[in-house]
Coordinates of C-alpha atoms and ligand atoms in Angstrom, one line a residue:
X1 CA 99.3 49.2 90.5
X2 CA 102.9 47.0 90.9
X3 CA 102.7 43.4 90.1
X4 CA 102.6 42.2 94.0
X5 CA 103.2 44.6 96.7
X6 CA 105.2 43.7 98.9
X7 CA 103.1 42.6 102.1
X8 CA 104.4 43.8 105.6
X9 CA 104.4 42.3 109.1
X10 CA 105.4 43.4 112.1
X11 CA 108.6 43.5 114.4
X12 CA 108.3 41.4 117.4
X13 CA 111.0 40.1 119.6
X14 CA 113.5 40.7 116.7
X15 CA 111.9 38.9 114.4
X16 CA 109.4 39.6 111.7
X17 CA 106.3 38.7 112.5
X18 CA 103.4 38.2 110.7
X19 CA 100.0 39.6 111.8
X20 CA 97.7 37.3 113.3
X21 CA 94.6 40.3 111.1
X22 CA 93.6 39.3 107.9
X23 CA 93.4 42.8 107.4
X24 CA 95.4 44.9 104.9
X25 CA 95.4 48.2 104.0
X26 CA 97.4 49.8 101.1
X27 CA 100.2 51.9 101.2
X28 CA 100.8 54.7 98.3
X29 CA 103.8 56.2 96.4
X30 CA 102.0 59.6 97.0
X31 CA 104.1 60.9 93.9
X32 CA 102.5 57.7 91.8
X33 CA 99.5 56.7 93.0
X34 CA 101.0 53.2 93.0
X35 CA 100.2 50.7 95.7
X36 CA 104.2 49.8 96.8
X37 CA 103.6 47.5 99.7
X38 CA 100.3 46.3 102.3
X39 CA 100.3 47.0 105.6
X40 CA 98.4 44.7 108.2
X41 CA 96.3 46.3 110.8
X42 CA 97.1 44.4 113.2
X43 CA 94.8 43.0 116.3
X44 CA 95.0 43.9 120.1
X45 CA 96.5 40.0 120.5
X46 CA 99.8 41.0 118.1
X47 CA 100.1 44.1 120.7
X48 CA 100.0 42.0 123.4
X49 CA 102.5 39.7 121.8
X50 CA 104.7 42.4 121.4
X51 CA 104.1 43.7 124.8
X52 CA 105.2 40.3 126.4
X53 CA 108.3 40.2 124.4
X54 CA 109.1 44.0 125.5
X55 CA 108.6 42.9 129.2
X56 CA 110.8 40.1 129.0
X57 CA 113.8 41.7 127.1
X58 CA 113.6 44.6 129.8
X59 CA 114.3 42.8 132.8
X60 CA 117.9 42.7 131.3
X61 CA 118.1 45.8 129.6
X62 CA 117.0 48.0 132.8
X63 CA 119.8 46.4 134.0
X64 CA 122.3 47.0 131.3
X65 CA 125.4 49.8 132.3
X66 CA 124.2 52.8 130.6
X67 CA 127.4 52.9 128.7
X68 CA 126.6 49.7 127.4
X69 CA 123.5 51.1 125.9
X70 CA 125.0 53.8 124.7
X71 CA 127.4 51.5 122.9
X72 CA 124.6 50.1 120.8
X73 CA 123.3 53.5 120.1
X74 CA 126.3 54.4 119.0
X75 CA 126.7 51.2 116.3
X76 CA 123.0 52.4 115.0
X77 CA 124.2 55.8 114.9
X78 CA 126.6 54.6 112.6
X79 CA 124.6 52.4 110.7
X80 CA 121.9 54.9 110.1
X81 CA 124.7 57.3 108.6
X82 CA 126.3 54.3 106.3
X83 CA 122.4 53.4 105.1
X84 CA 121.8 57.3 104.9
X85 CA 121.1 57.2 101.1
X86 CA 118.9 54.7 101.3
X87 CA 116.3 55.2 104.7
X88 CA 116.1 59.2 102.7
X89 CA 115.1 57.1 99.5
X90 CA 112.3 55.1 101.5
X91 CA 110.9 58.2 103.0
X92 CA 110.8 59.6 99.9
X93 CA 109.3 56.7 98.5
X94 CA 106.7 56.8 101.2
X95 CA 105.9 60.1 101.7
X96 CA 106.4 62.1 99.0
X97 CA 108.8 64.7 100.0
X98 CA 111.5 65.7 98.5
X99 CA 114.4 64.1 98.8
X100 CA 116.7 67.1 100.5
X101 CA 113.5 67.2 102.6
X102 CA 113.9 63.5 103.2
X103 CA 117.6 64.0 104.3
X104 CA 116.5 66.7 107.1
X105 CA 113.6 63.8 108.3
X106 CA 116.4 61.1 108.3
X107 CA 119.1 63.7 109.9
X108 CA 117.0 65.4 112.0
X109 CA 116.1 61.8 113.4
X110 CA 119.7 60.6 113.8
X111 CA 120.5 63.7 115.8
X112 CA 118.2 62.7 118.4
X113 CA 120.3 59.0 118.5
X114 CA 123.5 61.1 119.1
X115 CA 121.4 63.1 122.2
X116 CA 121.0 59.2 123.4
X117 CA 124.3 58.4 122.9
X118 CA 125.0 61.1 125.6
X119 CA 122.2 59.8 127.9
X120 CA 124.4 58.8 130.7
X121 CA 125.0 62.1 131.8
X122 CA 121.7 63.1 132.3
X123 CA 120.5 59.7 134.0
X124 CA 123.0 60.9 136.8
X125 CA 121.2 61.4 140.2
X126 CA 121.7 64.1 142.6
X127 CA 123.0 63.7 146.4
X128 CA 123.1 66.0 149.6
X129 CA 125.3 64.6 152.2
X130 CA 123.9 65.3 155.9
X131 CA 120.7 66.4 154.7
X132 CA 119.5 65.9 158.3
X133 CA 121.7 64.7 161.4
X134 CA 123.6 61.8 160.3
X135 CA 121.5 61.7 157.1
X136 CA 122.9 61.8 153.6
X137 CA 120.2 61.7 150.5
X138 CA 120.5 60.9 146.9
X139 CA 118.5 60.5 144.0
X140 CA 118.1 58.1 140.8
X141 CA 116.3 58.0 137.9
X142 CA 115.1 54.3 136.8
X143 CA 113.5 53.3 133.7
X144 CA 109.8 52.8 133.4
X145 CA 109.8 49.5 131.9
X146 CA 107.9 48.8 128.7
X147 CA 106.9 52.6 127.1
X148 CA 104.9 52.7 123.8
X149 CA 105.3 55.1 120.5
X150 CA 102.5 56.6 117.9
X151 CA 103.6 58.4 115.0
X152 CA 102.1 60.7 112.6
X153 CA 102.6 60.4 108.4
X154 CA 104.1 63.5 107.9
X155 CA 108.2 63.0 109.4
X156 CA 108.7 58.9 109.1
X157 CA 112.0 58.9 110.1
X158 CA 112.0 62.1 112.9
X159 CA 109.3 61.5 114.7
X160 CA 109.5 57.5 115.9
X161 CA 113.3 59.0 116.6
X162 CA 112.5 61.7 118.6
X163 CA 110.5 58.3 120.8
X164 CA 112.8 55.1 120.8
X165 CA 116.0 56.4 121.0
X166 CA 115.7 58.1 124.5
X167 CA 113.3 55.7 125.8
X168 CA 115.9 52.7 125.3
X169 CA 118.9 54.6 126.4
X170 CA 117.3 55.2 129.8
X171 CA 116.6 51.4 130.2
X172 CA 113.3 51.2 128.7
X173 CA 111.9 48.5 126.0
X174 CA 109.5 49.8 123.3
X175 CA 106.4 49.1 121.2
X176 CA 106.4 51.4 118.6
X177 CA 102.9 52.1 116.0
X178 CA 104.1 53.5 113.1
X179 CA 101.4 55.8 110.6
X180 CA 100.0 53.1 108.2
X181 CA 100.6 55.1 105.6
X182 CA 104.3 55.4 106.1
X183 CA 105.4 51.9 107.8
X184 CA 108.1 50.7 105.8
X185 CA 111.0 53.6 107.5
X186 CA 110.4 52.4 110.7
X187 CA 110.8 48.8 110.2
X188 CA 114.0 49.2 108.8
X189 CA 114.6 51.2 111.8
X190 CA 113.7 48.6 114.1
X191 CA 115.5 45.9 111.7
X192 CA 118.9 48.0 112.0
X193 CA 118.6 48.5 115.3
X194 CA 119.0 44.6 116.2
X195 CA 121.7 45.0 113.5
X196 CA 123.5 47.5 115.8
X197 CA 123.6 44.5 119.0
X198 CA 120.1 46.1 120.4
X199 CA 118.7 43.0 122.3
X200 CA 115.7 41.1 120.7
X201 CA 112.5 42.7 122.3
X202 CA 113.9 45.9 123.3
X203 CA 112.3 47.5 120.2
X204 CA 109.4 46.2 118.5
X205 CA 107.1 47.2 115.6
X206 CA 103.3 46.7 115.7
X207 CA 102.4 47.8 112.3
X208 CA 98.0 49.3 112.1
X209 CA 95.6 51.7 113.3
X210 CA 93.5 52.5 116.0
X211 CA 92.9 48.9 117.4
X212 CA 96.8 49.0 118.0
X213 CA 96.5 52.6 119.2
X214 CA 93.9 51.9 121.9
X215 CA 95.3 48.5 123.1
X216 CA 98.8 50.0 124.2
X217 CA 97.0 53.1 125.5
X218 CA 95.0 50.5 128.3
X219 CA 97.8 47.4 128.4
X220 CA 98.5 47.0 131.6
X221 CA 101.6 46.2 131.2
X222 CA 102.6 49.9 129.3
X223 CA 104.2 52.3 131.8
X224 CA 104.2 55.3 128.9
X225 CA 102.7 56.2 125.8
X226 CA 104.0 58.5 123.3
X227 CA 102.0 60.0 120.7
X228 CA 102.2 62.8 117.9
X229 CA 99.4 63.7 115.4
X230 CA 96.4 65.7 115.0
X231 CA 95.1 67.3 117.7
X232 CA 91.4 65.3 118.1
X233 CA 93.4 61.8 118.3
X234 CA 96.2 63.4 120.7
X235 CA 93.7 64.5 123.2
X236 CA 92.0 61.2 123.1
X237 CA 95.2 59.2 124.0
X238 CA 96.0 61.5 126.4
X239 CA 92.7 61.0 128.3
X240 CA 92.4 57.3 127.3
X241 CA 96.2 56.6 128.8
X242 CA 95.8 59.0 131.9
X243 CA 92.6 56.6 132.7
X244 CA 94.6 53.5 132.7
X245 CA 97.4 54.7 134.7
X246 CA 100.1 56.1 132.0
X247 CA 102.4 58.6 131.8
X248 CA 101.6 60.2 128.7
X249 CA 103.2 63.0 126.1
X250 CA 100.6 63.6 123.2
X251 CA 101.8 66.3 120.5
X252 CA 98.6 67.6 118.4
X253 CA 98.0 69.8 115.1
X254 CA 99.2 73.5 115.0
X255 CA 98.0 76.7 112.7
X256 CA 101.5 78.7 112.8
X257 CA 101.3 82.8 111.8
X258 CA 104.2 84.0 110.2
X259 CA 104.4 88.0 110.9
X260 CA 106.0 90.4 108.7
X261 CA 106.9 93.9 110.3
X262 CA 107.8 96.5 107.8
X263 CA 111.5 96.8 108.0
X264 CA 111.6 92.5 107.3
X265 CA 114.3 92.1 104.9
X266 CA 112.5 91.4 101.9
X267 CA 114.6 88.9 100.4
X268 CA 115.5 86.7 103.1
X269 CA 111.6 86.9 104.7
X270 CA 109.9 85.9 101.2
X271 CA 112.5 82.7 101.3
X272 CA 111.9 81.6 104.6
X273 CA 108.1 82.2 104.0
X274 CA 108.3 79.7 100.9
X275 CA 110.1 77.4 103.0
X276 CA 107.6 77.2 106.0
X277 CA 104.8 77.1 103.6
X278 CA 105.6 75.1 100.8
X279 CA 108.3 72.7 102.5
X280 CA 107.2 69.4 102.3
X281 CA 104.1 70.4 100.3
X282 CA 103.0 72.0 103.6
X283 CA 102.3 68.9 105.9
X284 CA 104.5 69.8 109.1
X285 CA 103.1 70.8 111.8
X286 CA 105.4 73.6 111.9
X287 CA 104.2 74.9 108.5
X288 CA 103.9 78.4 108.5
X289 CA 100.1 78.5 107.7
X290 CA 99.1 82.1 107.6
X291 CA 101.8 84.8 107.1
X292 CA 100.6 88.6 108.2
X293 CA 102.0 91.5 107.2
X294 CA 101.7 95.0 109.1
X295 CA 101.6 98.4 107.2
X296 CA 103.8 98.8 104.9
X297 CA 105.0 94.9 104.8
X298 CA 101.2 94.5 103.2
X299 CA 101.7 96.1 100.3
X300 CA 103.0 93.6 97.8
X301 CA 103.4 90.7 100.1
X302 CA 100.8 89.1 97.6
X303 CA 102.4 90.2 94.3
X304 CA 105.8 88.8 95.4
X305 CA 104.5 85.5 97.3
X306 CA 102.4 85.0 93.6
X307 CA 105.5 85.4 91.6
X308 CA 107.4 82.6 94.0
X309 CA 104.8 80.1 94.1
X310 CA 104.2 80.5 90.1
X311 CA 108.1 79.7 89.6
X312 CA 108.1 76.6 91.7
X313 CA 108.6 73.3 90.4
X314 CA 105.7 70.9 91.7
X315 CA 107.2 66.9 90.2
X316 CA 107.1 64.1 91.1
X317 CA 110.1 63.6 93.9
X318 CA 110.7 59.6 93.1
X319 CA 112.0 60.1 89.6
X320 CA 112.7 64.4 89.1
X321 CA 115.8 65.4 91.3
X322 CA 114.6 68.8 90.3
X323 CA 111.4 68.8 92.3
X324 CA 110.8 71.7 95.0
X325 CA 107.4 70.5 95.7
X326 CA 106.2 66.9 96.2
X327 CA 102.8 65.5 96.3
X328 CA 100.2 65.3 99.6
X329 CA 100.1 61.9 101.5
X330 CA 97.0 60.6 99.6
X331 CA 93.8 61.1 98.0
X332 CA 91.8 61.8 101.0
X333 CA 94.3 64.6 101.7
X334 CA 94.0 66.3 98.5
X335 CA 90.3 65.9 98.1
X336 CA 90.2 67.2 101.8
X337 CA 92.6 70.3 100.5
X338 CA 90.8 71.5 96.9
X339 CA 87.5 71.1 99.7
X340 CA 88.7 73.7 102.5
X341 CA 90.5 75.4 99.2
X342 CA 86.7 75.8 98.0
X343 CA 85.2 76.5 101.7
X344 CA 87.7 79.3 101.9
X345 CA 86.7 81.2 98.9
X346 CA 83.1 80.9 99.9
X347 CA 84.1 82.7 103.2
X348 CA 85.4 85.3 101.1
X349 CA 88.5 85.0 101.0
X350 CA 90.6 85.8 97.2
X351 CA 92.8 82.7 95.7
X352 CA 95.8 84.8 94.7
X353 CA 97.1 82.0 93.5
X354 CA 95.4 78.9 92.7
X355 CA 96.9 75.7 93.1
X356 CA 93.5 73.6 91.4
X357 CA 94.3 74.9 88.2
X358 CA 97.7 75.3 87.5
X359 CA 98.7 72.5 85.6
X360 CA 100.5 69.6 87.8
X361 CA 101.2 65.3 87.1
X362 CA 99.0 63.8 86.2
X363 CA 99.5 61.0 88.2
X364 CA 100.0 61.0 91.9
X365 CA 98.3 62.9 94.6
X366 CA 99.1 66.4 93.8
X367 CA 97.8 69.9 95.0
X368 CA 99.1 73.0 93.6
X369 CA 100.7 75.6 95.7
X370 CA 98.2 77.8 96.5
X371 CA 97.7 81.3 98.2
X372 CA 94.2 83.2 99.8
X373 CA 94.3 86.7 100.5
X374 CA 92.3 88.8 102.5
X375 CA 91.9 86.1 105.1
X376 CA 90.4 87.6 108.1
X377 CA 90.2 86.3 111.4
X378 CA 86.4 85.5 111.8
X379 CA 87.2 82.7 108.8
X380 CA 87.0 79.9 109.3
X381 CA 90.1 79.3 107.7
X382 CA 92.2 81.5 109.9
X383 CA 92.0 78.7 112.4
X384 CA 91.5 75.4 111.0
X385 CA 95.2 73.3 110.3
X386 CA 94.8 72.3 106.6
X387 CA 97.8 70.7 106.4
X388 CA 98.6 71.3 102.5
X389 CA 100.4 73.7 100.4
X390 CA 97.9 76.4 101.3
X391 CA 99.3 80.0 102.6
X392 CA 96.6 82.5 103.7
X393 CA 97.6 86.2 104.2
X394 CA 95.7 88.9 106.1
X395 CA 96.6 92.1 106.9
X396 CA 96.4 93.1 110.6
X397 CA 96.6 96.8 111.6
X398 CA 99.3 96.3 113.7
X399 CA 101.4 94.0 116.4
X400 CA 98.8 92.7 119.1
X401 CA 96.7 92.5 116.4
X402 CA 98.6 89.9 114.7
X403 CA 99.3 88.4 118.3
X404 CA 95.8 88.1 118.7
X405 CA 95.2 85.9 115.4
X406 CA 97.8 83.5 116.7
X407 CA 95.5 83.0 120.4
X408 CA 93.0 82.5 118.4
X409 CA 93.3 79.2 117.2
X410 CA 93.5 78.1 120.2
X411 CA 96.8 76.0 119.1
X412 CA 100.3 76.7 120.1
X413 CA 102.7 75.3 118.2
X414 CA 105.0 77.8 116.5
X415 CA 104.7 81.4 115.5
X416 CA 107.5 83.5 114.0
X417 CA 108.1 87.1 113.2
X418 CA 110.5 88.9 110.6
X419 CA 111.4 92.1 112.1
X420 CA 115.2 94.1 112.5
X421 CA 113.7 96.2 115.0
X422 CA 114.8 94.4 118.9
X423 CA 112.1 95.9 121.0
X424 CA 109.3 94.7 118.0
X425 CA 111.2 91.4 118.3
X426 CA 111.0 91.0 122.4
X427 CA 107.3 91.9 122.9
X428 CA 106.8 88.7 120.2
X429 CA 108.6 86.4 122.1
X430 CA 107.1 87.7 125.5
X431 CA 103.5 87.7 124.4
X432 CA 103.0 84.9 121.8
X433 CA 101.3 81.8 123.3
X434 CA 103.6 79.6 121.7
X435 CA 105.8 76.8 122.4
X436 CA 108.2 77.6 119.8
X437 CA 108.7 81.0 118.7
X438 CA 111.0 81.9 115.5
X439 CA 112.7 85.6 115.4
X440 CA 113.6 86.2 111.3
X441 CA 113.6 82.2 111.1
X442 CA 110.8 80.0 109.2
X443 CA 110.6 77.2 110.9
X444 CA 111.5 77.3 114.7
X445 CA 112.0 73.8 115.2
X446 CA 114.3 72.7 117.9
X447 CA 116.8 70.2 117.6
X448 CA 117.6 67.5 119.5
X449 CA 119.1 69.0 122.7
X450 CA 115.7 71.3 123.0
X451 CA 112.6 70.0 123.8
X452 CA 110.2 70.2 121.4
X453 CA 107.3 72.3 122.9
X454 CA 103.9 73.0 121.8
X455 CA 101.4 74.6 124.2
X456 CA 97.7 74.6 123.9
X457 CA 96.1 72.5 122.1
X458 CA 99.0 71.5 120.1
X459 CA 100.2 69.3 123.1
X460 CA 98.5 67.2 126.3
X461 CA 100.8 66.7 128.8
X462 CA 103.7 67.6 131.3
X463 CA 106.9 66.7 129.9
X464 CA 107.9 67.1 126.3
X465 CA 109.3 64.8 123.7
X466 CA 113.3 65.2 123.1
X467 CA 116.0 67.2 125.1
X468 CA 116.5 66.8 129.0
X469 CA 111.7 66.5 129.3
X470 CA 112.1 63.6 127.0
X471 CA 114.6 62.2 129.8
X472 CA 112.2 63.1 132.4
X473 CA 109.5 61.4 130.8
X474 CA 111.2 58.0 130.4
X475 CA 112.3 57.4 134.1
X476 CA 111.1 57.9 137.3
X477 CA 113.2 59.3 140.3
X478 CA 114.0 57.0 143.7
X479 CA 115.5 59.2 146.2
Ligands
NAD501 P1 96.7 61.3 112.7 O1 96.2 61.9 114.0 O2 95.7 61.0 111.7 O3 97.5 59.9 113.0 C1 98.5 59.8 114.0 C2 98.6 58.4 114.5 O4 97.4 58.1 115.2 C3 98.7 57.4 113.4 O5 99.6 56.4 113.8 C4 97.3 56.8 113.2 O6 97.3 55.5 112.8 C5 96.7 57.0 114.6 N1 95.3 57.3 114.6 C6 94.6 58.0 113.6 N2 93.3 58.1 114.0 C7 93.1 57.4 115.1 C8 92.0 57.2 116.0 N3 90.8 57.6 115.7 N4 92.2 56.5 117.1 C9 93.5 56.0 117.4 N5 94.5 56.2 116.6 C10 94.4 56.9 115.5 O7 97.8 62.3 112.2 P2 98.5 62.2 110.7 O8 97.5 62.6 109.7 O9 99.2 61.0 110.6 O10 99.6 63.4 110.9 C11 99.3 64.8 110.7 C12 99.0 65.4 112.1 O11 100.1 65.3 113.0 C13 98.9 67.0 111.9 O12 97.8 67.4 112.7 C14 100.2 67.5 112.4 O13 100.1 68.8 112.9 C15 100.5 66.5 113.5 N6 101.9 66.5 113.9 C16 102.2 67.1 115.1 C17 103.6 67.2 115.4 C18 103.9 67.9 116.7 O14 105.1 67.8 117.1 N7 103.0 68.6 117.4 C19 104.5 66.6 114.6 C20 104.2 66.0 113.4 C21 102.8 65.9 113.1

């Protein structure tokens, strides 16, 4: 353990503010095991201290000129590019992932700022002139007022960013709960963005856990909640926030397939299957989770996916540049893994490659890349997110078979197929009950003009987070 972690506090009317909880709870250098810093769970009374501070600072910025907002996303943009090396060193510090993967998290996040930046555009209204008789009509969209963010562990910077910046550039103020485990990115976030000229109490920073979570899902004076983690908590914030009168967008957990039709190119599908896999030890909620391949892709799928994961280099990301694979987010997630590893063999299924004994730091929360074969769809495995560096593969006999594994799940995130053959390629997109859907691509996850769309269970809702839904979702129309 450091000498004295450093203790945190929250973000309230652009000051730092300490919690009025006596509560702490530890946060981890996953690649360590170290306690870096102690994060308060805050009380329903620091929500509601940040909530009257968001209230007040919105009765000027809802008035603000949109370009004038855009001006002070435009400062943060640039602010978040000149601290670039360090917010990707915090997430790494955080989180655990690599630092390359931390770049993508920090750049995927400030991608979203520059959508903002273009906000005005899309806050335009419509108008018909003589609608009726001597009737002309026009439309607006108006901000919400005081909209509320919860974020997962697993992207600190890209997820609050996929939130903030929209909501703010369409007029709103915002409370955002960060994931206790990774608080520190988002309140030098928040920190930077009253650097940038953002207003005191425009964005503020409740750091704590489900006390915080179900006081801004029933304040009465939140118009919109915003939410992304597992699916159980998702659909629970959805129905909490819906009963108190929000407008809510709640992004849940995913089991992604990953199909391999026989004339894949080899090369380039076994990279892209490492990458969805194994990228950020496997906790995204795009992983590719199970990858499936049909005829003649089966046969030594196993024997070349073996020979990758045994050549990977599983370090610790804080102090070996050279890492590929980083820890998982905490004890509890890799006692959870080597568990459902366990579970899965006792289904039936064949470790092809096991990650519990290959021989990894000895320090840190580390799980070694692992693979099952002959995963079937009756498993329990075949379903269930794990959220590790855990690939299953099964063997379907052919397309809708494999098309049928993905409905199963009932999720519907992402699924992706590796094919060169177009009318193979079509039916996938066409029948695959997925949001996002990847043709010879790993990870289908859109950037920030898109929307980023899960279906199913992997998302309660109407209106998406990011692109021209995330828009929609922070303002209402007047016509
Ligand atoms: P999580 O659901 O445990 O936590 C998410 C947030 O909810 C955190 O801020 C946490 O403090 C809070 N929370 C946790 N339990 C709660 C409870 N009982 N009541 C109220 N609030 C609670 O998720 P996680 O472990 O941080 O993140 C991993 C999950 O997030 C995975 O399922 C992953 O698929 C999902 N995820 C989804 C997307 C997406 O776009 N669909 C993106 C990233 C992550």
């Amino acid at each position: 353990m450091t000498a004295s972690p450093t203790d945190l506090g929250n973000f309230i009317g652009g000051s730092l503010a300490a919690s009025k909880s006596p509560g702490f709870g530890d946060v981890f250098n996953p690649s360590s095991g170290e306690v870096i810093a102690r994060v308060p769970f805050s009380t329903a009374l620091d929500v509601d201290d940040a909530v009257a501070n968001a209230r007040e600072a919105f009765s000027a910025w809802g008035e603000a000129p949109a370009p004038r907002r855009a001006g002070i996303l435009f400062r943060y943009k640039e602010l978040l590019e000149a601290h670039f090396p360090e917010l990707t060193r915090l997430v790494t510090l955080e989180n655990g992932k690599t630092l390359a993967e931390s770049e993508g998290d920090v750049r995927r996040g400030i991608e979203v700022v520059e959508f903002a930046c273009g906000a005005a555009h899309l806050l335009k209204g419509e108008s018909l002139p003589q609608i009726s008789k001597e009737i002309d009509a026009c439309s607006t969209r108006e901000p919400l007022g005081v909209c509320a963010g919860i974020t997962p562990f697993n992207f600190p910077a890209m997820v609050p960013m996929w939130m903030f910046p929209l909501a703010v550039a369409c007029g709103n103020t915002f409370v955002l709960k960060p994931s206790e485990k990774v608080p520190q990115t988002a309140m030098r976030f928040a920190g930077l963005f009253l650097e940038a000229g953002g207003p005191p109490g425009v964005l503020n920073v409740v750091n704590g856990g489900r006390e915080v979570v179900e006081r801004l899902c029933t304040h009465p004076d939140i118009a919109a909640v915003s939410f992304v983690g597992s699916s159980h908590v998702a659909e629970r914030v959805y129905q909490l926030g819906c009963q108190h009168g929000k407008r809510v967008q709640a992004a849940g957990g995913a089991k992604n397939v990953m199909v391999v039709m026989p004339d894949a190119n080899p090369d380039s599908t076994l990279r892209a299957i490492m990458g969805a896999a194994f990228g950020c030890a496997g906790q995204r909620c795009m992983a590719g989770s199970i990858v499936l391949g049909i005829g003649e892709a089966a046969a030594g799928i196993t024997k070349r996916l073996r020979e990758a994961v045994g050549a990977m280099k599983v370090l610790p990301t804080d102090t070996c540049p050279e890492s590929e694979m980083g820890p998982v987010i905490d004890a509890a997630a890799r006692d959870r893994l080597l568990a459902s590893i366990a579970a899965a063999e006792s289904e039936g299924a064949r470790i092809a490659a096991d990650g519990r004994s290959r021989t990894l730091p000895d320090r840190g929360f580390f799980v070694g890349p692992t693979l099952l074969d002959g995963v079937t769809p009756d498993m329990n495995v075949a379903s269930a997110e794990l959220f590790g560096p855990v690939l299953s593969i099964g063997c379907p006999e052919n397309l809708d078979d494999a098309i049928e594994w993905i409905h199963a799940s009932g999720y519907g995130n992402g699924a992706v197929i590796f094919t060169q053959n177009g009318a193979a390629a079509r039916k996938f997109v066409r029948e695959a009950a997925c949001g996002m859907i990847g043709v010879n691509v790993g990870v289908p996850a859109p950037m920030a003009v898109f929307s980023f769309s899960g279906w199913n269970k992997s998302f309660y809702g109407d209106l998406h987070v990011q692109g021209s839904e995330g828009i929609s979702f922070y303002t209402r129309q007047k016509v």
